[in-house]
XYZ file of C-alpha atoms in Angstrom:
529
model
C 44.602 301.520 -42.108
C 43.542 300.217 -38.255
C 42.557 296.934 -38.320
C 38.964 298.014 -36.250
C 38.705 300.101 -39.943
C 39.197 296.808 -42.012
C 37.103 294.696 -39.717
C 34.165 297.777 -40.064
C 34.449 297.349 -44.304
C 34.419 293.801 -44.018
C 31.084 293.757 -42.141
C 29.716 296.365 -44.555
C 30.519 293.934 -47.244
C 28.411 290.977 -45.476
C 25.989 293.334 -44.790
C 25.202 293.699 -48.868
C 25.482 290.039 -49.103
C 23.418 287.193 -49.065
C 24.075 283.681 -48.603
C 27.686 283.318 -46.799
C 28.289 280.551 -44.032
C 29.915 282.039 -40.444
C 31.009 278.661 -38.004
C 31.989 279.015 -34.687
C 35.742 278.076 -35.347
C 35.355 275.645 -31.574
C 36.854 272.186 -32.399
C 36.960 272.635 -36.729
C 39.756 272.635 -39.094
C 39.898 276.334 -40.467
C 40.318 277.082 -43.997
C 41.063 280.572 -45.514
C 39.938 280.070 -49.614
C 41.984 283.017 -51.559
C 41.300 284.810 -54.331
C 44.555 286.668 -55.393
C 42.709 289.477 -56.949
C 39.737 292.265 -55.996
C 36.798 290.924 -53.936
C 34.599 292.089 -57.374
C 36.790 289.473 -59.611
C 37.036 286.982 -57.270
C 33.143 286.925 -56.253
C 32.398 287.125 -60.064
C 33.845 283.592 -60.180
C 31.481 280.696 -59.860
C 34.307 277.925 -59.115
C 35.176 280.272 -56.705
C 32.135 280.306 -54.793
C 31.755 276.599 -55.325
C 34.630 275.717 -53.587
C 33.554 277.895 -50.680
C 30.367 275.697 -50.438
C 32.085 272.109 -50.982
C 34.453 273.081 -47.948
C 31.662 274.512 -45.497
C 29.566 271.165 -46.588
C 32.192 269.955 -44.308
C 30.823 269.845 -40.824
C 34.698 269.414 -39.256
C 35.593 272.975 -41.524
C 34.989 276.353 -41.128
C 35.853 278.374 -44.482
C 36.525 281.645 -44.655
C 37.261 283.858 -47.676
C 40.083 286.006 -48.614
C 40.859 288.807 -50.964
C 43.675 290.545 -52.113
C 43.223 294.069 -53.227
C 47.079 294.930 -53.307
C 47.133 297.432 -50.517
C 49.821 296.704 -48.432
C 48.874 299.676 -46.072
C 45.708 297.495 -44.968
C 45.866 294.248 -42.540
C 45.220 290.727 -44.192
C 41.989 289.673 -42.273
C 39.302 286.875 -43.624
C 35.849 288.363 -44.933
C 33.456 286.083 -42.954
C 35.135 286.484 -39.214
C 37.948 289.095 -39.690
C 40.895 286.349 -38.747
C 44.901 286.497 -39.414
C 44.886 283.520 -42.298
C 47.686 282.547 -40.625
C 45.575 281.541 -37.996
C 44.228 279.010 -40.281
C 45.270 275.020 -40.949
C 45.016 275.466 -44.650
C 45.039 278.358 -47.089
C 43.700 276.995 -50.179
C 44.050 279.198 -53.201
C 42.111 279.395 -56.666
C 44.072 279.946 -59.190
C 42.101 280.915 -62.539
C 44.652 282.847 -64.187
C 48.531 282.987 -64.366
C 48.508 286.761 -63.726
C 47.162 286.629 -60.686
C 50.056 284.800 -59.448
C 52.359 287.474 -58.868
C 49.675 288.656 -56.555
C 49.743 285.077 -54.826
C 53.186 286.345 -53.496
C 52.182 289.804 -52.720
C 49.982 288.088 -50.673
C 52.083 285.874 -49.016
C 54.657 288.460 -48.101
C 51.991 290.795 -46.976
C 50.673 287.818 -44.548
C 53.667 287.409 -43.115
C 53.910 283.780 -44.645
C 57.606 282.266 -46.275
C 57.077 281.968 -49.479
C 58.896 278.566 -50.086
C 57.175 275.775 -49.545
C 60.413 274.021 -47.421
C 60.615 277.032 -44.981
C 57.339 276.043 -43.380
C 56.371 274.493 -40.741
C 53.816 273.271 -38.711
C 53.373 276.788 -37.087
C 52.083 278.216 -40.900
C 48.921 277.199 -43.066
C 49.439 274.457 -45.616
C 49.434 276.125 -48.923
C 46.951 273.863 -51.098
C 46.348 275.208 -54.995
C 43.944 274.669 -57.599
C 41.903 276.098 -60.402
C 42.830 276.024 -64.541
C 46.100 277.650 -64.674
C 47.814 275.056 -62.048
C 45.801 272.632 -63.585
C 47.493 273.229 -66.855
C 50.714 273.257 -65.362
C 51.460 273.837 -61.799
C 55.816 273.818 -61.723
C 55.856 277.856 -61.562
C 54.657 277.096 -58.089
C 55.877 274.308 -57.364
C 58.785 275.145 -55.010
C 56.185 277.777 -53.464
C 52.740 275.569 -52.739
C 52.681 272.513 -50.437
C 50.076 271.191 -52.512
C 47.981 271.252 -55.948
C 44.414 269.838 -56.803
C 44.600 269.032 -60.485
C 41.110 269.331 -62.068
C 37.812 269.554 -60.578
C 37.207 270.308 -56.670
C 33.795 268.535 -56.842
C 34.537 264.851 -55.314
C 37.945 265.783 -53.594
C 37.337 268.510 -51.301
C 35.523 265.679 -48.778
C 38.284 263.180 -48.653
C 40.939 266.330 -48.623
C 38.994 267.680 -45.628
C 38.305 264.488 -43.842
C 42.319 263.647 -44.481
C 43.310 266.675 -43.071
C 41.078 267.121 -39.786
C 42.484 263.719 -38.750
C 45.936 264.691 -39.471
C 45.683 268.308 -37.558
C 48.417 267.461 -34.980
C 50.390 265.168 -37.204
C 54.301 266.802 -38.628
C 53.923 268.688 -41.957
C 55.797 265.831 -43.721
C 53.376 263.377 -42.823
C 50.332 265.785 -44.073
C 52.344 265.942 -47.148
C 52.998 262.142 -47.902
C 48.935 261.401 -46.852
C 48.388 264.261 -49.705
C 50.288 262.959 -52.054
C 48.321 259.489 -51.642
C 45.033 260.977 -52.995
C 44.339 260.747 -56.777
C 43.862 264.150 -58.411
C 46.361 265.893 -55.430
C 50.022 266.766 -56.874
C 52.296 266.911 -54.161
C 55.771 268.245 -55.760
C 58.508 265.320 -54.670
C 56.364 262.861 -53.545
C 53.441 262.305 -55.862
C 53.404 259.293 -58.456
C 53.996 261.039 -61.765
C 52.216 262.046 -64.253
C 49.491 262.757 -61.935
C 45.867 262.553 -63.314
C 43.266 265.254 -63.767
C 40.084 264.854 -61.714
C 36.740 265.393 -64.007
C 33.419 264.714 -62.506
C 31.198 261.989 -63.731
C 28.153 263.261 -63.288
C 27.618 266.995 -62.914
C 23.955 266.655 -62.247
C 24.983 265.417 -58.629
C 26.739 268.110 -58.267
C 24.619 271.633 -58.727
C 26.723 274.202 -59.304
C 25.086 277.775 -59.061
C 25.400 281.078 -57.167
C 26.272 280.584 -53.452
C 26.945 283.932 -52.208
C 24.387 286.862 -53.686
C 25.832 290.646 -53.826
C 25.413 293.467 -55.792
C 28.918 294.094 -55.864
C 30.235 291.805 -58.443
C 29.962 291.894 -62.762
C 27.032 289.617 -62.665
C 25.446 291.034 -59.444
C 22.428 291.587 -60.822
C 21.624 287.461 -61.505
C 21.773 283.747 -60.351
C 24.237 281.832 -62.010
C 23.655 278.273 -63.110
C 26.675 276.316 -65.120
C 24.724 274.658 -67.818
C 27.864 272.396 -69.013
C 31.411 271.632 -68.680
C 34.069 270.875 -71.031
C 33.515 271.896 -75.093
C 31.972 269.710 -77.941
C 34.444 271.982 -80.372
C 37.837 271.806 -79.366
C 39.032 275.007 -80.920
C 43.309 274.172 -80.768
C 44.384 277.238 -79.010
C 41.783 276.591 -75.705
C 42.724 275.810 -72.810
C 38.944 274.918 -70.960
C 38.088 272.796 -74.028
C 40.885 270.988 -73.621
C 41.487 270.467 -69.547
C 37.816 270.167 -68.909
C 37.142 266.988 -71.285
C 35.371 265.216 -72.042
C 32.171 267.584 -72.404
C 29.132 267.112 -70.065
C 25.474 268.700 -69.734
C 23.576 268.855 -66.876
C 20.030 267.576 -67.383
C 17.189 269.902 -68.325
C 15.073 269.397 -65.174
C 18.246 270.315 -62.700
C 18.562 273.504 -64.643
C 15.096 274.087 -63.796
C 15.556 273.343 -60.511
C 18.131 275.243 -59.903
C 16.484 278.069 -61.602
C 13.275 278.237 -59.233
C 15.711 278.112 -56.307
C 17.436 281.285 -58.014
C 14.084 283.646 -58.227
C 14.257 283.759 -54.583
C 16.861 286.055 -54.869
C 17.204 287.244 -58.802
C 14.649 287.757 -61.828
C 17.408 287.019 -64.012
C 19.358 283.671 -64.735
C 22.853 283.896 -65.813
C 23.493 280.647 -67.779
C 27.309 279.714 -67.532
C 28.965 277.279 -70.414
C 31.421 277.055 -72.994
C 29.293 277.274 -75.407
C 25.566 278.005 -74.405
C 23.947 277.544 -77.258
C 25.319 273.904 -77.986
C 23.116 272.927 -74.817
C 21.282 270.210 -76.108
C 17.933 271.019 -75.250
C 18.124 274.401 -75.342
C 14.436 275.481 -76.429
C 13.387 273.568 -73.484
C 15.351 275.668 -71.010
C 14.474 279.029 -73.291
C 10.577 277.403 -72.385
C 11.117 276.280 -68.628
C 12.750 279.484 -67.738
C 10.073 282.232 -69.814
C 7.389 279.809 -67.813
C 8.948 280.579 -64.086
C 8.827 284.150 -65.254
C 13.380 284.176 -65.370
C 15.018 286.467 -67.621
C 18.269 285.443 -68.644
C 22.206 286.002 -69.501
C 24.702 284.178 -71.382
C 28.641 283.668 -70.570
C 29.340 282.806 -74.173
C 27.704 282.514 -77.602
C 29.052 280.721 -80.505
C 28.688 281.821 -84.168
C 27.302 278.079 -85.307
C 25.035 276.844 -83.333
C 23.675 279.892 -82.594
C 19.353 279.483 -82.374
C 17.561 282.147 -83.046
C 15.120 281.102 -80.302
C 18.006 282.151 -77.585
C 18.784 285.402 -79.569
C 15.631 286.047 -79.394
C 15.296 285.117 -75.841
C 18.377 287.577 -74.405
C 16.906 290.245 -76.701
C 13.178 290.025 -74.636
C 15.776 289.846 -71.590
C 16.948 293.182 -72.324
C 20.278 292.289 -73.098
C 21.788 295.216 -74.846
C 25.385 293.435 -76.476
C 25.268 290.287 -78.601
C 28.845 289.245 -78.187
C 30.504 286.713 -80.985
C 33.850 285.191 -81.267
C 35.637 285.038 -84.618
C 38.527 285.116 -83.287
C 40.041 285.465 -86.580
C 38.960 287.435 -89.802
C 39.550 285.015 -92.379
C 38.965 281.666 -93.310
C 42.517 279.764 -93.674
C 43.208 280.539 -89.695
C 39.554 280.131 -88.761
C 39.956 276.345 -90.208
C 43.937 276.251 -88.667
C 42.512 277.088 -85.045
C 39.171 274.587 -85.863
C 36.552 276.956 -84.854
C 34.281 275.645 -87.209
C 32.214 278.215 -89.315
C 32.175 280.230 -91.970
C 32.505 284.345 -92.646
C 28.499 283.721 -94.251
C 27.655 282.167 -90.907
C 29.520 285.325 -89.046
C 27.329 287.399 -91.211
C 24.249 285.449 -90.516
C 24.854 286.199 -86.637
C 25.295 289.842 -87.146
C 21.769 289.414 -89.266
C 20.225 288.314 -86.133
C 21.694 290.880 -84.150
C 20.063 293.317 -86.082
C 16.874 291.343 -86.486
C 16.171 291.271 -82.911
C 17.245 295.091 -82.114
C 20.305 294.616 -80.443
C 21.431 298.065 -79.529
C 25.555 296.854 -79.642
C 27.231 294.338 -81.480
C 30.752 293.071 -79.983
C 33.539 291.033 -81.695
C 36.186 288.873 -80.332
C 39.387 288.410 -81.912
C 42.899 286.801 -81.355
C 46.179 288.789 -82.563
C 49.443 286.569 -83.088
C 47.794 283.105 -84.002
C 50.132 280.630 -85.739
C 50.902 280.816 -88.925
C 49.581 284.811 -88.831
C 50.715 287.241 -91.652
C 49.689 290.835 -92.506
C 47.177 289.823 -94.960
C 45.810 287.900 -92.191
C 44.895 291.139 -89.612
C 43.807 293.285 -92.249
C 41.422 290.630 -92.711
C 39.709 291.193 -89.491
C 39.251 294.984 -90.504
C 37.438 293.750 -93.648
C 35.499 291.444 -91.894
C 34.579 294.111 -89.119
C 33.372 296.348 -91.758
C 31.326 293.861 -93.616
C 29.323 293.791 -90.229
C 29.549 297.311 -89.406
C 27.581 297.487 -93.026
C 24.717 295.563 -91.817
C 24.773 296.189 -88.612
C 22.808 299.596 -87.281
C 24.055 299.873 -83.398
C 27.383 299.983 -82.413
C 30.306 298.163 -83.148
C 32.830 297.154 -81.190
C 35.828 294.615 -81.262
C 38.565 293.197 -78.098
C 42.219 292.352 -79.397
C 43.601 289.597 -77.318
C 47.573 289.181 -78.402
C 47.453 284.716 -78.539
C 49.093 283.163 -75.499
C 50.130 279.150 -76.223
C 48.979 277.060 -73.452
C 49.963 273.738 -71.723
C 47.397 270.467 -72.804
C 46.562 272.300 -76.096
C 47.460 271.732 -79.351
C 49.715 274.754 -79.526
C 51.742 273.731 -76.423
C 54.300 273.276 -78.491
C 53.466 277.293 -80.830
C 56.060 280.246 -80.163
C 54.537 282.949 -79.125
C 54.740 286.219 -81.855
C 57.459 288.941 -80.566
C 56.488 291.819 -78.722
C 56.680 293.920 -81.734
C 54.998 292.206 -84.118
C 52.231 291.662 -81.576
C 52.357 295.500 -80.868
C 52.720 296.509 -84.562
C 49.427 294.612 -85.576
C 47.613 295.635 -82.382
C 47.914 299.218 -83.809
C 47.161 298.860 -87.248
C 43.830 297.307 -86.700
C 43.067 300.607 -84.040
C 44.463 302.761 -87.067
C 42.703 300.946 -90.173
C 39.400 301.049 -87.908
C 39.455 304.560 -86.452
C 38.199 306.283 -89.281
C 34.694 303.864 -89.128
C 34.459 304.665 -85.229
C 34.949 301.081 -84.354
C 35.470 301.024 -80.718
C 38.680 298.657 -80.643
C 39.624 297.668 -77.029
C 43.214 296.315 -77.463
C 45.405 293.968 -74.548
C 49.003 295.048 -74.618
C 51.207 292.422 -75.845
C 53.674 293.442 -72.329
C 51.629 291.298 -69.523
C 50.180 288.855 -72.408
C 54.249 287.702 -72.924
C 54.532 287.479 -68.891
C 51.569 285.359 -69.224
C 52.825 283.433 -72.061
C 56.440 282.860 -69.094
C 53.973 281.485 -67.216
C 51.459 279.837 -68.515
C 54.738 277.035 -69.708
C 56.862 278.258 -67.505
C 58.814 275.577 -64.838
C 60.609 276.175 -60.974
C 63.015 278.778 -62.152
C 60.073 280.648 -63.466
C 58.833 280.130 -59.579
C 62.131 281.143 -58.647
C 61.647 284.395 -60.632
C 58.389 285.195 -58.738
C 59.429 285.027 -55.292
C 62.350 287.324 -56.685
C 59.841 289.979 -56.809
C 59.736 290.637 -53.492
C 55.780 290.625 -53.059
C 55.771 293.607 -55.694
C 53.304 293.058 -58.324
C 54.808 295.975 -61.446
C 56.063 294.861 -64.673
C 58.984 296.282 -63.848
C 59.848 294.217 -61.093
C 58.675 291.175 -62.921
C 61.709 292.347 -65.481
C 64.101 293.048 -62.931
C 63.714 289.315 -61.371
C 64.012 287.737 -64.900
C 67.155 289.312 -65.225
C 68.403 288.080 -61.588
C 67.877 284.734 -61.990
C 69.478 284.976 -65.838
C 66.330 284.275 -67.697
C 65.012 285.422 -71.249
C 61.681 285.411 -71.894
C 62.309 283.585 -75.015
C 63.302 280.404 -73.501
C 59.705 280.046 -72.781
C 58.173 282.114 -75.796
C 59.794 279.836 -78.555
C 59.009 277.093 -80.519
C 59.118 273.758 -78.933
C 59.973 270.431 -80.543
C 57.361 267.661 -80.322
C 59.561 265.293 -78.441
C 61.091 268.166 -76.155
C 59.812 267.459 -72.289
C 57.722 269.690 -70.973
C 57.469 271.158 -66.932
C 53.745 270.257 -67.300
C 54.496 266.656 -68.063
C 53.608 266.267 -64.216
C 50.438 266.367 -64.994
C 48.162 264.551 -67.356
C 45.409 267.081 -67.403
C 44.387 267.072 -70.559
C 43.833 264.908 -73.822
C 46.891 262.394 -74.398
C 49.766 264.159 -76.711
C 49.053 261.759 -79.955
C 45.876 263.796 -80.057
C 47.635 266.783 -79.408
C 50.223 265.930 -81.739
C 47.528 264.727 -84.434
C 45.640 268.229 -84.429
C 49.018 270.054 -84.433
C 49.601 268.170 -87.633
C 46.059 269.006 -88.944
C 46.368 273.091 -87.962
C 49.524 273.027 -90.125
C 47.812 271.526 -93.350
C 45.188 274.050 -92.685
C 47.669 276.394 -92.945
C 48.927 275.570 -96.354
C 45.896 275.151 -97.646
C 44.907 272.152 -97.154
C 41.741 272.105 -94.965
């Protein structure tokens, strides 16, 4: 494709949008902020966006964004002004998931960027990281990125701007050692180790809510408002409730705020949390937003706390899906994982489901926890059914094979084989087909390449720039097997003691708490609570 095509569908895009910054790029440090995935996922993302607006708060940056669809037959160009990111100082990149970081090379090769960090110079963009999966643990990319922010953006992004618009003529080394001076930034060979997590003290000074309107996104259609961060519940196999401690609200009257400032552009609030319904004063925000005339959307619900004054509130919304997570169907891995509740209070949700006319009813749960056994997934068929029976609409489940992540406290948890994960993945489709239970089902193949690297370390790195920019599983084998690594290195059972890549980072709660719920999952195992 021409690049007068690309620069025409970029300006279409703006055209549909509202809210993005344009700077004349005269006498500013210029930023490209990735996403290494589809302009619909990565404008779906709220940290996304809110990086965007921290670095044009900036008035010495101009930030652009870029997008990575995978076509390599279309030129790399920013969204806002149609730039080469290599004409840019920095190329910062979010980094929400490990899969998309096969697609971080792709679009380094495609940009005509070296992919190791000690091949560039001056004449190339500093590659800067961040987001939850290089929070977690960042050494897959460590012999790739220049730099890492570990945590939250919200009070670094100044300083990190501010450092590096004074430093724009200075040698790449000496960008790298100012870096590595700032707490929260992980600079691989030069940072003080273990280097600490940043968490903001108070959210309220820092609103976080849609930036950038479009129709073109999953939640086009409303104004997104993070309620809280971090989770009161600390279920053992989560990685947010874990890295994002300890857990904060925002005040009531900020919501609000933030709320009126949305209906200028959206009837609908989309409320954005780990757990909406724990919001402490959530009937006043059910009240405050019914009284500005807002109809509203939930990220997540849990089964207990769940009020029946929200249910009620997202059925006069027109929401057409109450969505619950189990995650498991019986009680003894329920109690190992710590979610907290019962099967009477899963029951009691689907009640309300059907109480307030929900039209679909949809069920979370995980495939492959520790300690798992047969009895154990035909479980969540019997539970399924159970709500099936007293639930009208339609029913609907998503099998997610377990992944063990860094900071949690299965860090340490092999990760089931690919065919026992595959195995139980297709009984549950087989023992629910005959009660038309739509079962959406993610393959255990890309789940194990997340479970490489979600705790993987620099060979794993190594492995990914052996890929040569392609993104197929195949390839991803094909490298594995050039650099002489098995999947199982990283898929098995660790030792409590064993050192870990992500000890580089404390980013989450210290390891005798991790340790100490390990310890408590395992008695929950055997019975013991």
């Amino acid at each position: 494709m021409a690049k007068w095509d690309v620069i025409a569908s970029a300006r279409k895009v703006l055209d549909r949008e509202q809210g993005y910054v344009t700077k004349d790029w005269g006498g500013r440090l210029p930023v490209a902020l990735a996403y290494p995935n589809t302009y619909h996922l990565g404008m779906s993302n709220l940290g996304f966006q809110t990086v965007y607006q921290l670095f044009n708060a900036q008035p010495q940056v101009v930030c652009e964004r870029l997008f990575w669809s995978g076509d390599t037959r279309q030129p790399l160009v920013t969204l806002e002004s149609q730039h080469d990111p290599l004409d840019c100082a920095v190329l910062a990149v979010s980094l929400s998931f490990e899969l998309d970081y096969p697609n971080l090379l792709s679009l380094l090769h495609h940009a005509g960027m070296p992919v190791w960090s000690a091949e560039r110079d001056e004449t190339y963009p500093l590659l800067l990281a961040g987001g939850p999966a290089v929070t977690a643990n960042p050494e897959p990319l460590a012999e790739i990125c220049d730099a890492f922010v570990i945590g939250e953006a919200e009070e670094v992004v100044a300083p990190l701007a501010e450092l590096l618009w004074e430093l724009i003529d200075a040698s790449r080394g000496e960008v790298l050692e100012a870096l590595a001076q700032l707490p929260g930034v992980y600079v691989p060979g030069r940072s003080v180790l273990p280097v600490q997590r940043l968490a903001v003290r108070d959210l309220d000074a820092h609103p976080t809510h849609s930036v950038i309107l479009t129709p073109d996104t999953e939640f086009g259609d409303m104004f997104l408002i993070e309620t809280s961060r971090g989770c009161a519940h600390g279920c053992r196999f989560c990685l947010a409730g874990h890295t994002y401690r300890p857990f904060r609200e925002r005040g009531l009257q900020t919501l609000l705020a933030q709320a009126e400032a949305g209906r200028a552009y959206r009837d609908k609030v989309g409320l954005v949390g780990a757990a909406i319904s724990d919001y402490r004063e959530i009937e006043g925000l059910l009240a405050g937003l019914k009284a500005l005339g807002l109809k509203l959307s939930v990220s997540s619900l849990r089964v207990k706390p769940l009020p029946e004054a929200l249910v009620a509130a997202l059925a006069e919304s027109g929401s057409r899906t109450l969505t619950l997570a189990p995650e498991a169907g019986c009680q003894r891995l329920r109690e190992a994982v710590h979610k907290g509740f019962t099967e009477e209070d899963i029951l009691a949700a689907v009640d309300l489901a059907r109480q307030y006319r929900f039209p679909a009813l949809k069920l979370y749960f995980m495939i492959g926890l520790p300690g798992e056994t047969d009895e154990d997934v035909a479980a969540i068929a019997d539970l399924v059914r159970q709500a099936q029976g007293r639930f009208p609409g339609e029913v609907s489940i998503n099998l997610t094979p377990f992944v063990p992540k860094a900071h949690t406290p299965f860090q340490w948890e092999a990760m089931a084989a690919p065919e026992v994960l595959e195995a139980r993945l297709s009984w549950v489709q087989e023992a629910l087909r005959p009660d038309r239970v739509q079962v959406k089902a993610e393959g255990s193949a890309w789940s194990l390449v997340q479970g490489v690297l979600a705790r993987g370390d620099r060979r794993v790195g190594r492995a990914l720039a052996a890929m040569g920019g392609r993104t197929s599983l195949k390839a991803w084998e094909r490298a594995l097997r050039g650099e002489g690594i098995a999947p199982s290195e990283y898929l098995r059972q660790r030792a409590p003691d064993e050192p870990l890549p992500w000890d580089v980072v404390e980013a989450g709660p210290r390891l005798e708490f991790l340790e100490r719920e390990r310890q408590r999952a395992a008695e929950a195992l055997r019975g013991g609570g």
